[in-house]
Structure formats: structure tokens, C-alpha cells
Amino acid sequence: MKKSILILALLCFSIISYGQTVEEIIDQYLENTGGADEWAKLSSVKMEGKVSAQGMDIPIEIVQTKEGKMYMKFQLQGQEIVQQAFDGTEAWGVNFMTMKPEKSDGETTENMKREMGDFPDPFLDLKSKGYKAELLGKETVEGTECYKVKLTKKPLLVDGEEVENISFYFFDSENFVPIMVEKEMKVGPAKGMTSQTLMSDYQEVEGLYFPFAITEKAKGAPQGQAISITKVELNPTLDPAAFVYKD
């Protein structure tokens, strides 16, 4: 009996302290960006934009589908380069040394399969995906008060071992949209560092809202890689061959 009273007291304290439960924050976020029902109807998204790098604006195109397929490609010196693609079964991309397409290793492919449920949003029906969200409190991000939410997804594989797959979302406490996501890098040269994805300039596209300004950077770094989205197309006509590895 005492244990039940303690749990109830802690729950009430959480609600009083933060003003919202994590479920309410997620529900408000989905509602403010178009509604959970409308997000669920989405079958694919195509984004076009520009990446600012080394004084150049590089055209970029990103496509994601409900089946988990995706590709990200850009135009450089008149050449189309697929940086990453996944046809739902196999992942691949262009090797920048040889400029030829190569299949990704088995671990990369498996990790992409494990995150197929993220489309169109990891917070949509998160429990059915086996994901877990926790409210950690409030923090200020670039002068904006935010709710900090910990999202735990399916474990990823790193060197054959399963590791935690955790991201921290910072939701604007006024508009209930995420303005930053933090995640520890598990592989590559930046392993152990924390990446930050900053999002702003939310715009409506056929009733749904998307961030049109995105910056990727390492935590603590003064600058990062800026992506400016110029066009978002919902449920576009797609060529199935665009996702498939081409030898």
C-alpha cells in the first residue's frame, strides 16, 4: 500500500513540476503539426533543398517511404551522387574514393532495417513500435524553454554487439515542436561525440508541418552543416528503381 502511494506521489510531482506528461507533449506535438491521423496516412515524402558546404550550395534530394525505403542524393559538378540508399532489404551508396556504388556492410543494413518504423515520425504510435519516451524535465535551448524527452528505440548493432539507441528531443514548451535532437555517435571518426540536429522554420505542406531549416553539428562546435529545404512533396510518384543498388 505504501509503495502504491509513493508511486502516485512521484507521478503527481512529475506533472506538477513539468506541467505536462510525456504523453501530453507527444500528443500536442502531433496535433500541432497536422494531427496523428493525417501523419498516419502519409506513404512517402520527397524533400529538395541545398546543403551549404565549403562556400558552395549543393542541391540535395531526400526521399523516404512508409515501407522503409529511402535515398539521399546530391548534385556535385553536374554529377548525381547517391550518398545513401535503402530498398527495404539492402543498403548501399557511392564510394567517394572510387565514385562507384557499393553495398553497405551487413551491420549497416541491419541497423537501417531496425529503424524502418521511424517513418513518418518516431513518436507516431511509438508503443506499437516498441519505443519508449520519458520526460526528463526542462532545459533552455538557444534562449527557448524546452521539454527534454528521452526516446529509446530498438537497440543497434555496433561491432556485432547490441548497443542502446537513445535520442534526446527538445520540444519548444510553447509550440510543442522539436527544435533540437541530441544523440551520441556510436561509430565512425566521431564515435563517442554527441551530435546535434537543430530544426526551425516550420512550414505547412498540405496540412502537415515540416522544418525547412536544419543544421547538423557536433555538440559544442560553433558551426555545423546547414540544410535549407526548398520544397516538400507528399506522396509523390516514385521510381522503384531509384532505391535499388546498381552495379
mmCIF file of C-alpha atoms in Angstrom, residues 35-131:
data_model
loop_
_atom_site.group_PDB
_atom_site.id
_atom_site.type_symbol
_atom_site.label_atom_id
_atom_site.label_comp_id
_atom_site.label_asym_id
_atom_site.label_seq_id
_atom_site.Cartn_x
_atom_site.Cartn_y
_atom_site.Cartn_z
ATOM 1 C CA GLY A 35 -2.699 15.505 -36.460
ATOM 2 C CA ALA A 36 -1.771 11.869 -35.822
ATOM 3 C CA ASP A 37 -4.424 10.595 -38.266
ATOM 4 C CA GLU A 38 -3.042 12.698 -41.107
ATOM 5 C CA TRP A 39 0.538 11.669 -40.365
ATOM 6 C CA ALA A 40 -0.545 8.025 -40.425
ATOM 7 C CA LYS A 41 -1.955 8.452 -43.955
ATOM 8 C CA LEU A 42 1.418 9.526 -45.317
ATOM 9 C CA SER A 43 3.029 6.945 -47.615
ATOM 10 C CA SER A 44 6.126 8.861 -48.754
ATOM 11 C CA VAL A 45 7.903 12.213 -48.585
ATOM 12 C CA LYS A 46 10.285 13.859 -51.030
ATOM 13 C CA MET A 47 12.398 16.812 -49.899
ATOM 14 C CA GLU A 48 14.536 19.052 -52.043
ATOM 15 C CA GLY A 49 16.975 21.607 -50.752
ATOM 16 C CA LYS A 50 20.552 22.815 -50.548
ATOM 17 C CA VAL A 51 23.464 21.942 -48.282
ATOM 18 C CA SER A 52 25.944 24.697 -47.508
ATOM 19 C CA ALA A 53 29.484 23.277 -47.594
ATOM 20 C CA GLN A 54 32.848 24.952 -48.219
ATOM 21 C CA GLY A 55 31.222 28.066 -49.606
ATOM 22 C CA MET A 56 29.026 26.129 -52.021
ATOM 23 C CA ASP A 57 25.297 25.411 -52.082
ATOM 24 C CA ILE A 58 24.932 21.766 -53.090
ATOM 25 C CA PRO A 59 21.478 20.608 -54.305
ATOM 26 C CA ILE A 60 20.181 17.663 -52.276
ATOM 27 C CA GLU A 61 17.173 15.338 -52.576
ATOM 28 C CA ILE A 62 15.874 13.080 -49.799
ATOM 29 C CA VAL A 63 13.085 10.519 -50.184
ATOM 30 C CA GLN A 64 11.548 8.293 -47.507
ATOM 31 C CA THR A 65 8.669 5.823 -47.740
ATOM 32 C CA LYS A 66 6.354 4.005 -45.355
ATOM 33 C CA GLU A 67 7.929 0.691 -46.393
ATOM 34 C CA GLY A 68 11.274 1.879 -45.038
ATOM 35 C CA LYS A 69 12.841 2.667 -48.398
ATOM 36 C CA MET A 70 14.963 5.790 -48.673
ATOM 37 C CA TYR A 71 17.627 7.573 -50.640
ATOM 38 C CA MET A 72 19.639 10.732 -50.213
ATOM 39 C CA LYS A 73 21.452 12.097 -53.237
ATOM 40 C CA PHE A 74 23.080 15.354 -54.267
ATOM 41 C CA GLN A 75 24.371 17.106 -57.334
ATOM 42 C CA LEU A 76 28.079 17.949 -57.470
ATOM 43 C CA GLN A 77 29.787 19.420 -60.542
ATOM 44 C CA GLY A 78 26.967 18.204 -62.743
ATOM 45 C CA GLN A 79 27.103 14.644 -61.394
ATOM 46 C CA GLU A 80 24.350 12.939 -59.376
ATOM 47 C CA ILE A 81 25.757 11.089 -56.358
ATOM 48 C CA VAL A 82 23.727 8.757 -54.132
ATOM 49 C CA GLN A 83 25.158 9.192 -50.646
ATOM 50 C CA GLN A 84 22.880 6.604 -49.033
ATOM 51 C CA ALA A 85 20.048 4.389 -50.276
ATOM 52 C CA PHE A 86 17.982 1.529 -48.881
ATOM 53 C CA ASP A 87 15.460 -0.551 -50.811
ATOM 54 C CA GLY A 88 13.950 -2.147 -47.697
ATOM 55 C CA THR A 89 16.328 -5.090 -47.884
ATOM 56 C CA GLU A 90 19.759 -3.823 -48.836
ATOM 57 C CA ALA A 91 21.648 -0.592 -48.127
ATOM 58 C CA TRP A 92 24.184 0.971 -50.493
ATOM 59 C CA GLY A 93 25.819 4.218 -51.521
ATOM 60 C CA VAL A 94 28.531 5.713 -53.714
ATOM 61 C CA ASN A 95 32.140 5.312 -52.573
ATOM 62 C CA PHE A 96 33.632 8.810 -52.736
ATOM 63 C CA MET A 97 37.090 7.426 -53.490
ATOM 64 C CA THR A 98 36.098 5.322 -56.499
ATOM 65 C CA MET A 99 32.865 7.220 -57.296
ATOM 66 C CA LYS A 100 31.170 3.853 -57.813
ATOM 67 C CA PRO A 101 28.156 2.390 -55.973
ATOM 68 C CA GLU A 102 28.940 -0.111 -53.226
ATOM 69 C CA LYS A 103 26.773 -2.245 -50.971
ATOM 70 C CA SER A 104 26.894 -1.351 -47.293
ATOM 71 C CA ASP A 105 28.112 -3.886 -44.767
ATOM 72 C CA GLY A 106 25.634 -6.245 -43.113
ATOM 73 C CA GLU A 107 25.612 -4.305 -39.847
ATOM 74 C CA THR A 108 24.656 -1.029 -41.536
ATOM 75 C CA THR A 109 21.884 -2.774 -43.452
ATOM 76 C CA GLU A 110 20.566 -4.446 -40.298
ATOM 77 C CA ASN A 111 20.513 -1.133 -38.421
ATOM 78 C CA MET A 112 18.539 0.505 -41.221
ATOM 79 C CA LYS A 113 16.018 -2.337 -41.023
ATOM 80 C CA ARG A 114 15.672 -1.765 -37.284
ATOM 81 C CA GLU A 115 14.801 1.901 -37.839
ATOM 82 C CA MET A 116 12.297 1.392 -40.644
ATOM 83 C CA GLY A 117 9.476 2.215 -38.202
ATOM 84 C CA ASP A 118 10.639 5.817 -37.837
ATOM 85 C CA PHE A 119 8.610 6.962 -40.863
ATOM 86 C CA PRO A 120 6.874 9.357 -40.841
ATOM 87 C CA ASP A 121 7.736 10.142 -37.230
ATOM 88 C CA PRO A 122 9.220 8.012 -34.440
ATOM 89 C CA PHE A 123 6.671 9.389 -31.949
ATOM 90 C CA LEU A 124 3.690 8.200 -34.004
ATOM 91 C CA ASP A 125 2.307 5.001 -32.393
ATOM 92 C CA LEU A 126 5.609 4.663 -30.573
ATOM 93 C CA LYS A 127 4.419 1.957 -28.176
ATOM 94 C CA SER A 128 3.418 -0.362 -31.022
ATOM 95 C CA LYS A 129 6.971 0.031 -32.352
ATOM 96 C CA GLY A 130 8.461 -0.961 -29.022
ATOM 97 C CA TYR A 131 9.790 2.544 -28.405
#
